[in-house]
């Protein structure tokens, strides 16, 4: 293994950033369907980001989609987290953690890995705080990969 794969714990594969973005977007959408709560969803889509841990920051990339669900009350979001924890395994995800995070507020956190793609999910239920309304923040992201040259580039 090389230095990057030693640090990552896996050998980064040669993948199309466009295809990885599609996978991350599809899994983000599926996660939203699993929570079964109709609230407001933040804007934005998956973006490819370079890994800044090596000599060449453009050598490895991952795709990350950050979004949140808000605009509904705490009990609805609490139910959304319960629904998500229940539905993830039946939709090809392995739940690694479901419990309080390390914050002062002890927010509920679900960490999961999609078994077929190794895409990761972090969902955190942030109850009503002094800073704003309750929400669930989501981070759906790929493993690091070597970006394949897209046709026409």
Tab-separated table of C-alpha atoms in Angstrom, residues 7-84:
chain	number	residue	atom	x	y	z
A	7	UNK	CA	-3.735	6.654	6.112
A	8	UNK	CA	-7.169	5.998	4.590
A	9	UNK	CA	-7.283	2.288	5.344
A	10	UNK	CA	-8.223	1.429	1.750
A	11	UNK	CA	-6.840	1.860	-1.759
A	12	UNK	CA	-8.625	4.774	-3.505
A	13	UNK	CA	-10.247	3.633	-6.757
A	14	UNK	CA	-10.239	5.363	-10.143
A	15	UNK	CA	-13.786	6.734	-10.520
A	16	UNK	CA	-15.700	9.337	-12.491
A	17	UNK	CA	-16.514	12.324	-10.253
A	18	UNK	CA	-19.741	12.748	-12.224
A	19	UNK	CA	-20.820	9.169	-11.441
A	20	UNK	CA	-19.925	9.525	-7.765
A	21	UNK	CA	-21.972	12.761	-7.593
A	22	UNK	CA	-24.951	10.897	-9.048
A	23	UNK	CA	-24.580	8.096	-6.480
A	24	UNK	CA	-24.323	10.545	-3.568
A	25	UNK	CA	-27.334	12.536	-4.836
A	26	UNK	CA	-29.429	9.381	-5.247
A	27	UNK	CA	-28.567	8.142	-1.764
A	28	UNK	CA	-29.256	11.590	-0.249
A	29	UNK	CA	-32.666	11.559	-1.896
A	30	UNK	CA	-33.341	8.051	-0.603
A	31	UNK	CA	-32.394	9.171	2.920
A	32	UNK	CA	-34.872	12.047	2.666
A	33	UNK	CA	-37.566	9.571	1.606
A	34	UNK	CA	-36.738	7.346	4.604
A	35	UNK	CA	-37.302	10.092	7.196
A	36	UNK	CA	-40.897	10.515	5.969
A	37	UNK	CA	-41.205	14.118	7.186
A	38	UNK	CA	-42.268	16.935	4.911
A	39	UNK	CA	-40.293	19.969	6.005
A	40	UNK	CA	-37.984	22.477	4.424
A	41	UNK	CA	-34.809	21.103	2.863
A	42	UNK	CA	-31.755	23.283	2.400
A	43	UNK	CA	-30.571	23.975	-1.140
A	44	UNK	CA	-27.402	22.724	-2.769
A	45	UNK	CA	-26.094	19.524	-4.213
A	46	UNK	CA	-23.161	17.167	-4.072
A	47	UNK	CA	-19.731	18.696	-4.669
A	48	UNK	CA	-16.348	17.136	-5.374
A	49	UNK	CA	-13.697	18.204	-2.881
A	50	UNK	CA	-9.928	17.620	-2.979
A	51	UNK	CA	-8.090	15.803	-0.204
A	52	UNK	CA	-5.723	18.300	1.396
A	53	UNK	CA	-3.551	15.751	3.189
A	54	UNK	CA	-0.991	15.016	0.485
A	55	UNK	CA	1.615	16.632	-1.689
A	56	UNK	CA	-0.826	16.912	-4.591
A	57	UNK	CA	-4.246	18.141	-3.367
A	58	UNK	CA	-5.831	17.238	-6.714
A	59	UNK	CA	-4.716	13.615	-6.534
A	60	UNK	CA	-7.674	12.383	-4.456
A	61	UNK	CA	-11.249	13.645	-4.203
A	62	UNK	CA	-14.442	12.797	-2.434
A	63	UNK	CA	-17.989	13.916	-3.083
A	64	UNK	CA	-19.923	15.474	-0.225
A	65	UNK	CA	-23.568	16.523	0.019
A	66	UNK	CA	-24.427	18.675	3.046
A	67	UNK	CA	-28.084	19.510	3.656
A	68	UNK	CA	-30.609	19.908	6.431
A	69	UNK	CA	-34.264	19.257	7.159
A	70	UNK	CA	-36.040	21.949	9.179
A	71	UNK	CA	-39.275	23.906	9.484
A	72	UNK	CA	-41.127	21.295	11.543
A	73	UNK	CA	-41.368	20.778	15.290
A	74	UNK	CA	-38.994	18.735	17.449
A	75	UNK	CA	-41.368	15.776	17.803
A	76	UNK	CA	-41.616	15.417	14.017
A	77	UNK	CA	-37.816	15.480	13.697
A	78	UNK	CA	-37.478	12.997	16.552
A	79	UNK	CA	-39.835	10.686	14.645
A	80	UNK	CA	-37.807	11.262	11.492
A	81	UNK	CA	-34.644	10.067	13.232
A	82	UNK	CA	-36.435	6.970	14.545
A	83	UNK	CA	-37.777	6.213	11.052
A	84	UNK	CA	-34.321	6.714	9.547
